[in-house]
Structure formats: structure tokens, C-alpha cells
Coordinates of C-alpha atoms and ligand atoms in Angstrom, one line a residue:
M858 CA 0.1 0.1 -0.1
Q859 CA 1.2 3.7 -0.7
N860 CA 2.5 5.7 2.2
P861 CA -0.2 8.4 2.8
K862 CA 2.5 11.0 2.8
N863 CA 3.8 10.4 -0.8
L864 CA 0.4 10.9 -2.2
N865 CA 0.6 12.9 -5.3
P866 CA 4.2 14.4 -4.8
P867 CA 5.1 14.6 -8.5
V868 CA 2.8 17.0 -8.9
H869 CA 3.6 18.9 -6.0
L870 CA 7.6 18.8 -7.2
H871 CA 6.6 20.1 -10.7
S872 CA 4.6 22.9 -9.1
V873 CA 7.2 24.1 -6.9
A874 CA 9.6 24.0 -9.9
T875 CA 7.3 25.6 -12.1
T876 CA 6.7 28.1 -9.7
R877 CA 10.8 28.8 -9.5
R878 CA 10.9 29.1 -13.1
V879 CA 8.3 31.4 -13.7
A880 CA 9.6 33.4 -10.4
V881 CA 13.0 33.7 -11.9
S882 CA 11.4 34.5 -15.9
H883 CA 9.7 37.3 -13.8
R884 CA 12.9 38.1 -11.6
E885 CA 14.6 38.4 -15.5
V886 CA 12.2 40.6 -16.9
A887 CA 11.8 43.0 -14.3
F888 CA 15.9 43.6 -14.3
W889 CA 15.5 44.1 -18.2
N890 CA 13.0 46.5 -17.6
T891 CA 15.1 48.5 -15.6
M892 CA 18.1 51.1 -16.8
I893 CA 20.7 49.2 -15.3
G894 CA 19.6 45.8 -16.6
K895 CA 19.7 47.6 -19.8
K896 CA 23.3 48.6 -19.3
V897 CA 24.2 45.2 -18.5
V898 CA 22.9 44.0 -21.5
M899 CA 24.5 46.0 -23.4
A900 CA 27.9 45.3 -21.6
I901 CA 27.9 42.0 -22.0
T902 CA 26.8 41.9 -25.6
G903 CA 29.4 44.8 -26.2
I904 CA 32.0 42.1 -24.8
A905 CA 31.0 39.5 -27.3
L906 CA 31.1 41.8 -30.3
V907 CA 34.4 43.6 -29.1
G908 CA 35.7 40.0 -28.8
F909 CA 34.4 39.1 -32.2
V910 CA 35.9 42.6 -33.7
I911 CA 39.5 41.9 -32.3
G912 CA 39.7 38.0 -33.7
H913 CA 38.1 39.2 -36.9
M914 CA 40.9 42.0 -37.6
L915 CA 43.6 39.6 -36.2
G916 CA 42.3 36.8 -38.8
N917 CA 42.2 39.9 -41.5
L918 CA 45.8 40.4 -40.8
K919 CA 46.7 37.2 -42.2
I920 CA 46.7 39.1 -46.0
F921 CA 49.9 40.1 -45.1
T922 CA 51.4 36.7 -45.5
G923 CA 50.0 36.1 -48.7
P924 CA 46.9 34.7 -50.6
E925 CA 47.1 31.2 -49.4
T926 CA 47.6 31.6 -45.4
I927 CA 44.0 34.1 -45.7
N928 CA 42.6 31.4 -48.2
V929 CA 43.1 28.5 -45.6
Y930 CA 41.9 30.7 -42.7
S931 CA 38.6 31.0 -44.7
R932 CA 38.0 27.3 -45.5
F933 CA 39.0 26.2 -42.0
L934 CA 36.2 28.6 -40.5
R935 CA 34.0 26.4 -42.6
E936 CA 35.1 23.5 -42.2
V937 CA 36.1 23.4 -38.1
G938 CA 34.1 20.8 -36.2
M939 CA 34.2 18.6 -39.2
P940 CA 33.5 15.4 -39.4
E941 CA 31.1 15.5 -36.0
L942 CA 29.3 18.9 -37.5
E943 CA 28.7 19.7 -41.0
Y944 CA 30.4 21.9 -43.6
G945 CA 29.7 25.6 -42.0
Q946 CA 27.8 24.6 -39.0
L947 CA 30.1 26.2 -36.5
L948 CA 29.9 29.4 -38.4
W949 CA 26.2 29.7 -38.8
L950 CA 26.1 29.3 -35.1
V951 CA 28.7 32.1 -34.6
R952 CA 26.5 33.9 -36.9
I953 CA 23.5 33.8 -34.9
F954 CA 25.0 34.4 -31.7
L955 CA 26.7 37.4 -33.0
L956 CA 22.8 38.7 -34.4
I957 CA 21.0 37.7 -31.3
C958 CA 24.3 39.8 -29.7
V959 CA 23.5 42.9 -31.9
V960 CA 19.7 42.8 -32.1
L961 CA 19.9 42.9 -27.6
H962 CA 22.7 45.6 -28.0
I963 CA 20.8 48.1 -30.2
T964 CA 17.0 47.4 -28.7
A965 CA 19.2 47.9 -25.4
A966 CA 20.7 51.0 -26.5
V967 CA 17.1 52.5 -28.0
Q968 CA 15.2 51.9 -25.1
L969 CA 17.8 53.5 -23.0
T970 CA 17.5 56.5 -25.3
R971 CA 13.8 56.5 -24.8
M972 CA 14.1 56.1 -21.0
S973 CA 16.3 58.7 -20.4
R974 CA 13.9 61.1 -22.7
A975 CA 11.0 60.3 -21.0
A976 CA 12.7 61.0 -17.5
R977 CA 13.6 64.9 -19.1
P978 CA 11.2 65.1 -21.7
I979 CA 11.9 69.4 -21.4
G980 CA 15.9 68.8 -21.9
Y981 CA 18.4 70.8 -20.8
A982 CA 18.3 75.1 -21.2
T983 CA 21.8 74.9 -22.5
K984 CA 23.5 71.8 -24.4
K985 CA 27.0 72.1 -23.0
D986 CA 27.7 68.8 -22.7
I987 CA 30.5 69.6 -20.0
E988 CA 33.0 66.6 -19.6
T989 CA 31.7 64.1 -21.9
T990 CA 34.5 63.2 -25.1
W991 CA 33.4 63.4 -29.0
A992 CA 33.5 59.7 -28.6
A993 CA 30.7 59.9 -26.3
R994 CA 28.5 62.4 -28.2
T995 CA 28.8 60.6 -31.1
M996 CA 27.8 57.0 -29.7
R997 CA 24.3 57.2 -31.5
W998 CA 24.7 58.0 -35.0
G999 CA 27.9 56.2 -34.6
G1000 CA 26.0 53.2 -34.0
V1001 CA 23.6 53.6 -36.9
L1002 CA 26.7 54.0 -39.5
L1003 CA 28.1 50.8 -37.9
V1004 CA 24.9 49.1 -39.0
A1005 CA 24.8 50.2 -42.0
F1006 CA 28.4 49.7 -42.6
I1007 CA 28.0 45.9 -41.5
V1008 CA 24.6 45.5 -43.8
F1009 CA 26.5 46.7 -47.0
H1010 CA 29.5 44.8 -45.8
L1011 CA 27.7 41.4 -45.8
F1012 CA 26.4 41.7 -49.0
H1013 CA 29.7 42.9 -50.5
L1014 CA 33.0 40.9 -49.1
T1015 CA 30.9 37.7 -47.4
G1016 CA 28.4 37.7 -50.2
G1017 CA 30.1 39.5 -53.2
L1018 CA 26.3 40.9 -54.3
V1019 CA 27.5 44.1 -54.4
G1020 CA 30.7 46.3 -55.4
F1021 CA 31.9 43.7 -58.0
G1022 CA 31.9 43.3 -61.6
P1023 CA 30.4 39.9 -63.0
G1024 CA 32.5 36.8 -62.2
Q1025 CA 34.8 38.8 -59.9
F1026 CA 33.7 37.5 -56.7
K1027 CA 34.9 33.8 -56.0
D1028 CA 33.6 31.6 -53.0
L1029 CA 36.5 31.2 -50.7
A1030 CA 38.8 33.3 -52.8
V1031 CA 39.1 36.0 -49.8
Y1032 CA 42.8 37.5 -50.7
Q1033 CA 41.6 38.0 -54.5
N1034 CA 38.3 39.3 -53.3
V1035 CA 39.8 41.5 -50.6
V1036 CA 42.2 43.2 -53.5
A1037 CA 39.4 43.7 -56.0
A1038 CA 37.1 45.1 -53.7
F1039 CA 39.6 47.9 -52.3
A1040 CA 40.5 48.6 -55.9
V1041 CA 37.5 50.7 -56.0
W1042 CA 38.5 53.9 -54.2
P1043 CA 35.1 55.1 -53.0
I1044 CA 34.2 51.4 -51.3
A1045 CA 37.7 51.6 -49.8
S1046 CA 37.1 55.2 -48.4
F1047 CA 33.6 54.1 -47.3
Y1048 CA 35.4 50.9 -45.3
I1049 CA 37.7 53.8 -43.8
I1050 CA 35.2 56.1 -42.6
A1051 CA 33.7 53.0 -41.3
M1052 CA 36.8 52.0 -39.5
A1053 CA 36.8 55.6 -37.6
A1054 CA 33.3 55.1 -36.4
L1055 CA 34.1 51.8 -35.1
C1056 CA 37.4 53.0 -33.1
L1057 CA 35.1 56.5 -31.6
H1058 CA 32.4 53.9 -30.7
L1059 CA 35.2 51.5 -29.1
D1060 CA 36.9 54.2 -27.3
H1061 CA 33.6 55.2 -25.6
G1062 CA 32.0 51.8 -25.1
I1063 CA 34.8 49.8 -23.7
W1064 CA 35.0 52.1 -21.1
S1065 CA 31.3 52.1 -20.4
L1066 CA 31.2 48.9 -19.9
L1067 CA 33.8 48.7 -17.8
Q1068 CA 32.0 51.2 -15.6
T1069 CA 28.5 49.5 -15.9
L1070 CA 30.3 46.4 -14.9
G1071 CA 31.5 48.0 -11.9
W1072 CA 35.4 47.4 -12.7
N1073 CA 36.4 51.1 -12.1
T1074 CA 37.8 52.5 -9.2
A1075 CA 39.2 55.9 -8.8
R1076 CA 42.6 54.6 -8.9
N1077 CA 42.1 52.7 -12.0
E1078 CA 40.3 55.1 -14.0
A1079 CA 42.9 56.5 -16.1
T1080 CA 44.1 53.2 -16.9
L1081 CA 41.1 51.8 -18.0
L1082 CA 40.4 55.1 -20.0
M1083 CA 44.1 54.2 -21.5
I1084 CA 43.0 50.5 -22.3
S1085 CA 39.9 51.0 -23.7
R1086 CA 41.7 53.9 -26.0
V1087 CA 44.7 51.5 -27.3
I1088 CA 41.9 48.5 -28.1
A1089 CA 40.0 51.4 -30.3
V1090 CA 43.1 53.0 -31.8
V1091 CA 44.7 49.2 -32.2
V1092 CA 41.5 47.9 -34.1
F1093 CA 41.7 51.3 -36.1
L1094 CA 44.8 50.7 -37.5
G1095 CA 44.8 46.9 -38.0
F1096 CA 41.4 46.9 -39.7
T1097 CA 42.5 50.4 -42.4
S1098 CA 45.8 48.6 -42.8
V1099 CA 43.9 46.1 -45.8
P1100 CA 42.3 48.6 -47.7
V1101 CA 45.3 50.9 -47.3
A1102 CA 47.7 48.8 -48.4
V1103 CA 45.2 47.2 -51.3
M1104 CA 45.1 51.7 -52.3
T1105 CA 48.8 52.0 -52.0
G1106 CA 49.9 49.0 -54.3
W1107 CA 51.4 46.9 -51.2
I1108 CA 48.8 44.2 -51.6
H1109 CA 48.0 43.3 -55.0
Ligands
HEM2293 C1 38.4 46.8 -43.6 C2 37.8 46.3 -42.4 C3 37.5 45.1 -42.9 C4 37.6 43.8 -44.0 C5 39.3 44.1 -45.2 C6 37.1 42.6 -43.6 C7 37.1 41.6 -44.2 C8 36.5 40.8 -44.3 C9 36.1 39.3 -45.3 C10 36.9 39.1 -46.4 C11 34.7 39.0 -45.0 C12 34.7 37.6 -45.5 C13 35.2 36.2 -44.9 C14 35.3 34.8 -45.4 O1 34.3 34.7 -46.3 O2 35.6 34.0 -45.0 C15 34.5 39.6 -43.9 C16 33.2 39.1 -43.1 C17 32.7 39.4 -41.9 N1 33.1 40.7 -41.5 FE1 34.8 41.6 -42.1 N2 36.2 43.0 -42.6 C18 36.3 44.3 -42.3 C19 35.9 45.0 -41.2 C20 34.6 44.5 -39.8 C21 34.1 45.1 -39.2 C22 34.4 46.4 -38.7 C23 32.7 44.2 -38.8 C24 32.1 44.4 -37.7 C25 31.6 45.5 -37.0 C26 32.9 42.9 -39.8 C27 32.1 42.1 -39.6 C28 32.1 40.9 -40.5 C29 31.1 39.9 -40.7 C30 29.9 39.1 -39.5 C31 31.5 39.0 -41.4 C32 30.8 37.6 -42.1 C33 31.6 36.5 -41.1 C34 30.6 35.4 -41.7 O3 29.7 35.1 -41.6 O4 31.3 34.9 -42.7 N3 33.6 43.2 -40.8 N4 35.1 40.6 -43.4

């Protein structure tokens, strides 16, 4: 016979677990609805995106060692994980992850802007931007320019759908594609301008995320500001070196 104490235990356990899950998801939603919650989401997705940007820049520098290295690297990105994974599967997972980060980053940014405007609907009488840098003031428009750049870039150097003559773009021939791409100077110039916007965005963005995560103290503030600036400038120089090398004939 069943012990009376054990009557319906699975139902009871199930409901406890469900209640906890609901409580957790309520807590997460409530956190997302706060300004600090959105800032934390911006900071965490920002770290992932900065990581990608640095990795991508280092990968691009392989172009200076010749066509073979970078073309093999491009194939490797698609073949990594095989045979357990399908061709390109891991790359697709990374693409989806990055897309989620970009969407969350932008959604949080737009909502934070709305929240701070709602908190001060009238605006400041004098808008002097005391103690803010140029990088801080260009975060929104710089961000919009970066989104436009990324969309163009994917159609351009990943898809070969814009900026190339017929038959000029070849799948997995990254070296040849990049040389052909930057032989068109308006496109090369657009890339350089976009990299300047990226540099400004990172200069302020990295510093902001370190603040959001509470890593700054009165003593390390100058060092963290310097680290943000160094990363931003290194990323700018690393990326722009490629179009500049093609335009000057170093890479051909
Ligand atoms: C001068 C600067 C840049 C150059 C020369 C460059 C070059 C390239 C090339 C050649 C590819 C295709 C790689 C392949 O098919 O294996 C690519 C893909 C890509 N790039 Fe860039 N890139 C630059 C800047 C950026 C920046 C600043 C970002 C983001 C902020 C970015 C994001 C991407 C993304 C998301 C892909 C697609 C990766 C994939 O799904 O395969 N790129 N880039």
C-alpha cells in the first residue's frame, strides 16, 4: 500500500519547480525593464562583439602573409568541427549568436535613449556637453553608421552581391576578393570612414562597459580609459591597414 505521505508527490514537485521558473523569469523581465538591466545587457553583448571584432581584425591581418594563408583560414572557418559537425555549421552558430548580440545591444540602446528622454522631456536649457568626449557624443549616430556598414559589408565581402563586376567575386578566394574590392576607391574610403566610427564607438563603449560592470575605481580610472583607447586605436589601425595596403599597391 502507498504511504499516505507520498500521495501525489510528483505533482507537488512539478508545481514547485514551475513556480520557481516563473519567479526566475519574472525577475529577469523585471531586471531587463530597469535602466541598469539594459546597461548590463549592453555591456555583456558589447564584450562579445568586441571579442569578435578583435578576432576578425587579427584574421584579416593574415592577408599580409599572402593569398594561401588567408584563403586556407577562410576554408578552416567553414570546416572547423567536421566530421562531427556539417560544413559551415559552427560558423552559422557563431553568426546566429552574433546576430542575437547585435539585436539585444541595439534594442537596449534604443530603449535606454527613450527612457532617459522620458525622464527629462523638456531637455537642458543649455546643451553644453560638459565633461563628455566626442566619442561619447557620437555613440548613437556612430552606431547607426556601423549598422549600415555591417549590412553593406555582408552584401559586399561575404556575399559578393555588391561592389564587384560580373564573375569577379569568388567563394573562398578571400585574398583576390579583398584586392578587387578595395581597388574601387569610394568603397575603400567608405571602409576607412566606418573604421573611424568603430574606433570612436569602441573608445567610449569599452570604457562604459567597464563602468557598468563596476570594474572602475578612483585609482584605476586613468588606466582603464587608456586601455579602452589603445584597443580602439589598434582595431582602427589593424582594419584600415588592409584597404590602405591595397590602395597603395602593397597588396595586389
Ligand atoms: C577593413 C575592414 C574589414 C575588412 C577588410 C573585412 C573583411 C572581411 C572579409 C574578407 C569577410 C569574408 C570572410 C570569409 O568569407 O571568409 C568578412 C566577413 C565578415 N565581416 Fe568583415 N572586414 C572588415 C571589417 C569588419 C567589421 C568592422 C565588422 C564588424 C563590426 C565586420 C564583420 C564581418 C562579419 C559579421 C562577417 C561575416 C562573417 C561570416 O559570417 O562569414 N567586418 N569581412
